[in-house]
Amino acid sequence: MKLLKNSFLGTVFLLAISSTSFALTSNENQVEAVKRTYVPTTLSCGINGYSCGDTTQEIIENAIAIDEMVCP
Amino acid sequence: MIQKFILVFVLIISINIEAQTKYELNHKFTYLLTYQSDSTITYNKQSEEMYLLTNENVSIFQSKNGYLKDSLLLAIENDPTDELSMADISRFPKTQFHSKILKKNSKDSIIVYDKIITDNFKYLEDKGNIKWKITSDTQTINGLKCQKATTSYGGRDYEAWFSNEIPISDGPYKFSGLPGLIIKISDSKNHYVFELIAKSKIDLTYSKLEPKKNLFFTTKAVFFDKREDFKNNVIERIAQSGFIIDDKYKAKVRQKFRKRNNPIELE
């Protein structure tokens, strides 16, 4: 179980820094509007999904919060 | 118009002061909470250690794992270069009790911080909501001579044992106001039992009480409504918070939450 737990956030982090960020740019004012990353994540109880966020820390914090809630 | 501006200004200043407050705490009381999250399955009890951190003026009650997790997240925030080594879930202890309760001796209300997924809530609650009846019954618990008191709170009837050998008018969760520390308190169905298992002197500066992000100052009623809404729309609310569960797991997740039907406060 500990190994599973160890692999969980490590995976989240590596995927977070390597996955594509989506930046939508307005043609009118050339201002970056949205930059959100979706990271495939396996929770410690085997449930799969995508953790999302604008920063790596946000993605990790989301994953931790959901893992704590769904896999107590 | 000017009065409204001053009022808003004072409100912002006071909120900011609360957010920056540091508490110097010198006693740590550790309670073991044994609880039953599914009211229909009596043989399945869980347990978690909880901290009551105090000085002569204030106390903070929080789960031990919540306290440890806050410390780790704060360390990452203060030193982002350390993020890589911290990105390991085994270093993030889990808790099922997110509430942090601040009691100040000088105030008539307590401040409760709680959360639903990644949204944080703060509300005030009157200390007078818990009215005690002190009885003459006594017994010794963990070497401390205790006296019995009873109360009803949040839809449960409680029996508390307090000891004036520790002359601190405080206790676990929202309970306080007795002439001594609460050593043990349990509801009549034994669904929630707090028992003091350790006490120690500490020298702690506590600075992470108020969440810095996604904090909503609300009322207890609104918070409970939000919690009910979450239970009724688990998958959708989890998605809104930033986690999309694969379709094939959605029924399993809903089932998990249906079994959590026995919160400490029923009403």
mmCIF file of C-alpha atoms in Angstrom, chain B residues 2-228:
data_model
loop_
_atom_site.group_PDB
_atom_site.id
_atom_site.type_symbol
_atom_site.label_atom_id
_atom_site.label_comp_id
_atom_site.label_asym_id
_atom_site.label_seq_id
_atom_site.Cartn_x
_atom_site.Cartn_y
_atom_site.Cartn_z
ATOM 1 C CA ILE B 2 -18.225 57.551 3.818
ATOM 2 C CA GLN B 3 -19.547 55.431 6.708
ATOM 3 C CA LYS B 4 -19.944 52.432 4.398
ATOM 4 C CA PHE B 5 -16.422 52.920 3.097
ATOM 5 C CA ILE B 6 -15.030 53.061 6.653
ATOM 6 C CA LEU B 7 -17.011 49.951 7.608
ATOM 7 C CA VAL B 8 -15.636 47.997 4.639
ATOM 8 C CA PHE B 9 -12.124 49.253 5.400
ATOM 9 C CA VAL B 10 -12.359 48.187 9.058
ATOM 10 C CA LEU B 11 -13.756 44.797 8.005
ATOM 11 C CA ILE B 12 -10.871 44.225 5.592
ATOM 12 C CA ILE B 13 -8.332 45.236 8.248
ATOM 13 C CA SER B 14 -9.890 42.954 10.883
ATOM 14 C CA ILE B 15 -10.029 39.982 8.476
ATOM 15 C CA ASN B 16 -6.404 40.597 7.559
ATOM 16 C CA ILE B 17 -5.370 40.718 11.229
ATOM 17 C CA GLU B 18 -7.089 37.375 11.881
ATOM 18 C CA ALA B 19 -5.349 35.839 8.857
ATOM 19 C CA GLN B 20 -1.935 36.933 10.115
ATOM 20 C CA THR B 21 -2.409 36.022 13.773
ATOM 21 C CA LYS B 22 0.160 33.745 15.332
ATOM 22 C CA TYR B 23 -0.615 31.852 18.508
ATOM 23 C CA GLU B 24 2.000 30.899 21.086
ATOM 24 C CA LEU B 25 0.742 27.610 22.510
ATOM 25 C CA ASN B 26 2.177 25.749 25.475
ATOM 26 C CA HIS B 27 0.037 22.674 26.144
ATOM 27 C CA LYS B 28 -0.863 19.794 23.855
ATOM 28 C CA PHE B 29 -3.655 17.390 24.771
ATOM 29 C CA THR B 30 -4.056 14.394 22.496
ATOM 30 C CA TYR B 31 -7.460 12.741 22.248
ATOM 31 C CA LEU B 32 -8.282 9.478 20.558
ATOM 32 C CA LEU B 33 -11.491 9.841 18.594
ATOM 33 C CA THR B 34 -13.293 6.574 17.895
ATOM 34 C CA TYR B 35 -16.208 7.001 15.530
ATOM 35 C CA GLN B 36 -18.665 5.180 13.339
ATOM 36 C CA SER B 37 -19.095 6.773 9.917
ATOM 37 C CA ASP B 38 -21.917 4.426 8.856
ATOM 38 C CA SER B 39 -24.702 4.343 11.431
ATOM 39 C CA THR B 40 -25.940 0.977 10.129
ATOM 40 C CA ILE B 41 -22.661 -0.931 10.572
ATOM 41 C CA THR B 42 -21.858 -1.059 14.280
ATOM 42 C CA TYR B 43 -18.844 -3.358 13.972
ATOM 43 C CA ASN B 44 -16.918 -0.963 11.733
ATOM 44 C CA LYS B 45 -15.349 1.749 13.882
ATOM 45 C CA GLN B 46 -12.556 4.061 12.808
ATOM 46 C CA SER B 47 -10.235 6.090 14.966
ATOM 47 C CA GLU B 48 -8.090 9.155 14.634
ATOM 48 C CA GLU B 49 -5.915 11.184 16.997
ATOM 49 C CA MET B 50 -6.907 14.786 17.624
ATOM 50 C CA TYR B 51 -4.941 17.692 19.112
ATOM 51 C CA LEU B 52 -6.143 20.307 21.560
ATOM 52 C CA LEU B 53 -3.402 22.956 21.605
ATOM 53 C CA THR B 54 -3.776 25.607 24.282
ATOM 54 C CA ASN B 55 -2.361 28.544 26.149
ATOM 55 C CA GLU B 56 -4.050 30.484 28.957
ATOM 56 C CA ASN B 57 -6.155 32.516 26.503
ATOM 57 C CA VAL B 58 -6.940 30.426 23.435
ATOM 58 C CA SER B 59 -7.146 26.867 22.183
ATOM 59 C CA ILE B 60 -7.052 25.267 18.766
ATOM 60 C CA PHE B 61 -8.593 21.868 18.126
ATOM 61 C CA GLN B 62 -7.625 19.961 15.005
ATOM 62 C CA SER B 63 -6.936 16.413 13.873
ATOM 63 C CA LYS B 64 -3.319 15.345 14.286
ATOM 64 C CA ASN B 65 -3.069 14.331 10.632
ATOM 65 C CA GLY B 66 -4.645 17.587 9.521
ATOM 66 C CA TYR B 67 -2.049 19.457 11.554
ATOM 67 C CA LEU B 68 0.804 17.441 10.034
ATOM 68 C CA LYS B 69 -0.565 17.862 6.509
ATOM 69 C CA ASP B 70 -0.898 21.643 6.966
ATOM 70 C CA SER B 71 2.737 21.760 8.111
ATOM 71 C CA LEU B 72 3.913 19.899 5.001
ATOM 72 C CA LEU B 73 1.882 22.056 2.618
ATOM 73 C CA LEU B 74 3.156 25.188 4.356
ATOM 74 C CA ALA B 75 6.733 23.950 3.950
ATOM 75 C CA ILE B 76 6.161 23.499 0.198
ATOM 76 C CA GLU B 77 4.590 26.921 -0.085
ATOM 77 C CA ASN B 78 7.442 28.604 1.774
ATOM 78 C CA ASP B 79 10.132 26.783 -0.153
ATOM 79 C CA PRO B 80 8.942 25.849 -3.650
ATOM 80 C CA THR B 81 12.380 24.444 -4.521
ATOM 81 C CA ASP B 82 11.604 21.650 -2.082
ATOM 82 C CA GLU B 83 8.525 20.680 -4.080
ATOM 83 C CA LEU B 84 10.069 17.698 -5.844
ATOM 84 C CA SER B 85 11.050 15.846 -2.698
ATOM 85 C CA MET B 86 7.717 16.710 -1.097
ATOM 86 C CA ALA B 87 5.664 15.318 -3.967
ATOM 87 C CA ASP B 88 5.012 12.034 -2.258
ATOM 88 C CA ILE B 89 1.595 11.211 -0.897
ATOM 89 C CA SER B 90 3.004 9.012 1.842
ATOM 90 C CA ARG B 91 4.145 12.262 3.437
ATOM 91 C CA PHE B 92 0.625 13.642 3.429
ATOM 92 C CA PRO B 93 -1.300 12.128 6.318
ATOM 93 C CA LYS B 94 -5.028 11.736 5.765
ATOM 94 C CA THR B 95 -7.843 12.923 7.957
ATOM 95 C CA GLN B 96 -11.604 12.664 7.817
ATOM 96 C CA PHE B 97 -11.960 15.641 10.182
ATOM 97 C CA HIS B 98 -11.050 18.892 8.505
ATOM 98 C CA SER B 99 -12.543 21.219 11.065
ATOM 99 C CA LYS B 100 -10.238 23.492 13.033
ATOM 100 C CA ILE B 101 -11.837 25.093 16.043
ATOM 101 C CA LEU B 102 -10.529 28.262 17.675
ATOM 102 C CA LYS B 103 -11.804 29.063 21.169
ATOM 103 C CA LYS B 104 -10.846 32.332 22.815
ATOM 104 C CA ASN B 105 -11.570 32.789 26.511
ATOM 105 C CA SER B 106 -12.438 36.433 25.933
ATOM 106 C CA LYS B 107 -15.061 35.720 23.258
ATOM 107 C CA ASP B 108 -18.592 34.372 23.515
ATOM 108 C CA SER B 109 -18.320 32.566 20.204
ATOM 109 C CA ILE B 110 -15.943 30.051 18.722
ATOM 110 C CA ILE B 111 -14.510 30.225 15.218
ATOM 111 C CA VAL B 112 -14.860 27.097 13.111
ATOM 112 C CA TYR B 113 -12.840 26.469 9.967
ATOM 113 C CA ASP B 114 -13.977 23.574 7.818
ATOM 114 C CA LYS B 115 -13.639 22.476 4.242
ATOM 115 C CA ILE B 116 -15.428 20.690 1.436
ATOM 116 C CA ILE B 117 -12.848 19.285 -0.963
ATOM 117 C CA THR B 118 -10.694 22.346 -1.664
ATOM 118 C CA ASP B 119 -13.150 25.046 -0.587
ATOM 119 C CA ASN B 120 -12.568 26.422 2.905
ATOM 120 C CA PHE B 121 -15.294 27.830 5.127
ATOM 121 C CA LYS B 122 -15.214 29.911 8.285
ATOM 122 C CA TYR B 123 -18.166 30.473 10.591
ATOM 123 C CA LEU B 124 -18.867 31.614 14.118
ATOM 124 C CA GLU B 125 -20.858 29.658 16.679
ATOM 125 C CA ASP B 126 -22.137 30.799 20.062
ATOM 126 C CA LYS B 127 -20.485 29.030 23.000
ATOM 127 C CA GLY B 128 -23.870 29.146 24.704
ATOM 128 C CA ASN B 129 -25.193 26.518 22.281
ATOM 129 C CA ILE B 130 -23.726 23.878 24.582
ATOM 130 C CA LYS B 131 -25.485 23.904 27.951
ATOM 131 C CA TRP B 132 -24.139 21.538 30.610
ATOM 132 C CA LYS B 133 -25.804 19.738 33.486
ATOM 133 C CA ILE B 134 -23.176 18.804 36.090
ATOM 134 C CA THR B 135 -23.940 15.716 38.176
ATOM 135 C CA SER B 136 -22.399 14.362 41.369
ATOM 136 C CA ASP B 137 -21.183 11.127 39.707
ATOM 137 C CA THR B 138 -17.434 10.598 39.809
ATOM 138 C CA GLN B 139 -14.950 8.077 38.500
ATOM 139 C CA THR B 140 -11.217 7.868 37.811
ATOM 140 C CA ILE B 141 -10.152 7.902 34.159
ATOM 141 C CA ASN B 142 -6.493 7.530 33.193
ATOM 142 C CA GLY B 143 -5.492 8.321 36.777
ATOM 143 C CA LEU B 144 -7.520 11.537 36.933
ATOM 144 C CA LYS B 145 -10.486 11.985 39.225
ATOM 145 C CA CYS B 146 -13.383 12.987 37.011
ATOM 146 C CA GLN B 147 -16.908 14.271 37.438
ATOM 147 C CA LYS B 148 -19.796 13.682 35.074
ATOM 148 C CA ALA B 149 -21.690 16.295 33.062
ATOM 149 C CA THR B 150 -24.266 15.879 30.324
ATOM 150 C CA THR B 151 -25.419 17.931 27.386
ATOM 151 C CA SER B 152 -27.304 17.673 24.109
ATOM 152 C CA TYR B 153 -25.722 19.095 21.010
ATOM 153 C CA GLY B 154 -26.056 18.644 17.263
ATOM 154 C CA GLY B 155 -28.771 16.016 17.598
ATOM 155 C CA ARG B 156 -26.833 13.829 20.048
ATOM 156 C CA ASP B 157 -26.928 13.369 23.828
ATOM 157 C CA TYR B 158 -23.465 13.460 25.370
ATOM 158 C CA GLU B 159 -21.940 12.263 28.615
ATOM 159 C CA ALA B 160 -18.731 14.083 29.539
ATOM 160 C CA TRP B 161 -16.201 13.388 32.277
ATOM 161 C CA PHE B 162 -14.134 16.393 33.294
ATOM 162 C CA SER B 163 -11.345 16.765 35.834
ATOM 163 C CA ASN B 164 -10.553 19.843 37.857
ATOM 164 C CA GLU B 165 -7.103 18.331 38.406
ATOM 165 C CA ILE B 166 -6.464 19.995 35.022
ATOM 166 C CA PRO B 167 -8.063 23.396 35.603
ATOM 167 C CA ILE B 168 -8.580 24.258 31.946
ATOM 168 C CA SER B 169 -12.168 24.899 30.920
ATOM 169 C CA ASP B 170 -11.843 23.247 27.548
ATOM 170 C CA GLY B 171 -12.200 19.970 25.719
ATOM 171 C CA PRO B 172 -12.281 18.253 22.366
ATOM 172 C CA TYR B 173 -14.241 19.480 19.340
ATOM 173 C CA LYS B 174 -16.551 22.379 20.231
ATOM 174 C CA PHE B 175 -16.992 21.282 23.827
ATOM 175 C CA SER B 176 -15.850 23.607 26.629
ATOM 176 C CA GLY B 177 -17.245 25.503 29.587
ATOM 177 C CA LEU B 178 -16.852 22.945 32.374
ATOM 178 C CA PRO B 179 -14.764 23.654 35.506
ATOM 179 C CA GLY B 180 -11.931 21.423 34.317
ATOM 180 C CA LEU B 181 -10.620 19.725 31.205
ATOM 181 C CA ILE B 182 -12.897 17.171 29.542
ATOM 182 C CA ILE B 183 -11.093 13.844 29.812
ATOM 183 C CA LYS B 184 -13.696 11.757 28.014
ATOM 184 C CA ILE B 185 -16.894 12.533 26.160
ATOM 185 C CA SER B 186 -19.168 10.200 24.233
ATOM 186 C CA ASP B 187 -22.621 10.351 22.704
ATOM 187 C CA SER B 188 -25.325 8.009 23.946
ATOM 188 C CA LYS B 189 -24.865 5.626 20.986
ATOM 189 C CA ASN B 190 -21.079 5.616 21.262
ATOM 190 C CA HIS B 191 -20.872 6.762 17.646
ATOM 191 C CA TYR B 192 -18.398 9.469 18.646
ATOM 192 C CA VAL B 193 -16.069 8.979 21.611
ATOM 193 C CA PHE B 194 -13.205 11.320 22.494
ATOM 194 C CA GLU B 195 -10.770 10.185 25.199
ATOM 195 C CA LEU B 196 -7.658 11.959 26.424
ATOM 196 C CA ILE B 197 -4.653 9.707 25.820
ATOM 197 C CA ALA B 198 -1.678 12.053 26.277
ATOM 198 C CA LYS B 199 -0.747 15.502 27.516
ATOM 199 C CA SER B 200 2.484 17.405 27.213
ATOM 200 C CA LYS B 201 4.015 20.850 27.480
ATOM 201 C CA ILE B 202 5.011 22.405 24.183
ATOM 202 C CA ASP B 203 6.513 25.609 22.847
ATOM 203 C CA LEU B 204 4.677 26.067 19.577
ATOM 204 C CA THR B 205 4.014 29.049 17.341
ATOM 205 C CA TYR B 206 0.862 28.238 15.387
ATOM 206 C CA SER B 207 0.471 30.330 12.254
ATOM 207 C CA LYS B 208 -1.488 28.209 9.805
ATOM 208 C CA LEU B 209 -4.974 28.420 11.231
ATOM 209 C CA GLU B 210 -6.633 30.425 8.493
ATOM 210 C CA PRO B 211 -6.443 28.999 4.962
ATOM 211 C CA LYS B 212 -5.013 31.480 2.493
ATOM 212 C CA LYS B 213 -6.984 30.265 -0.525
ATOM 213 C CA ASN B 214 -10.666 29.688 -1.326
ATOM 214 C CA LEU B 215 -11.876 30.884 2.077
ATOM 215 C CA PHE B 216 -15.554 31.805 2.456
ATOM 216 C CA PHE B 217 -16.769 33.546 5.616
ATOM 217 C CA THR B 218 -20.265 32.153 6.085
ATOM 218 C CA THR B 219 -22.766 30.857 8.629
ATOM 219 C CA LYS B 220 -23.051 27.374 10.068
ATOM 220 C CA ALA B 221 -26.415 26.901 8.329
ATOM 221 C CA VAL B 222 -24.976 27.796 4.932
ATOM 222 C CA PHE B 223 -21.965 25.543 5.487
ATOM 223 C CA PHE B 224 -24.242 22.617 6.407
ATOM 224 C CA ASP B 225 -26.344 23.330 3.285
ATOM 225 C CA LYS B 226 -23.181 23.238 1.162
ATOM 226 C CA ARG B 227 -22.162 19.949 2.785
ATOM 227 C CA GLU B 228 -25.582 18.462 2.062
#
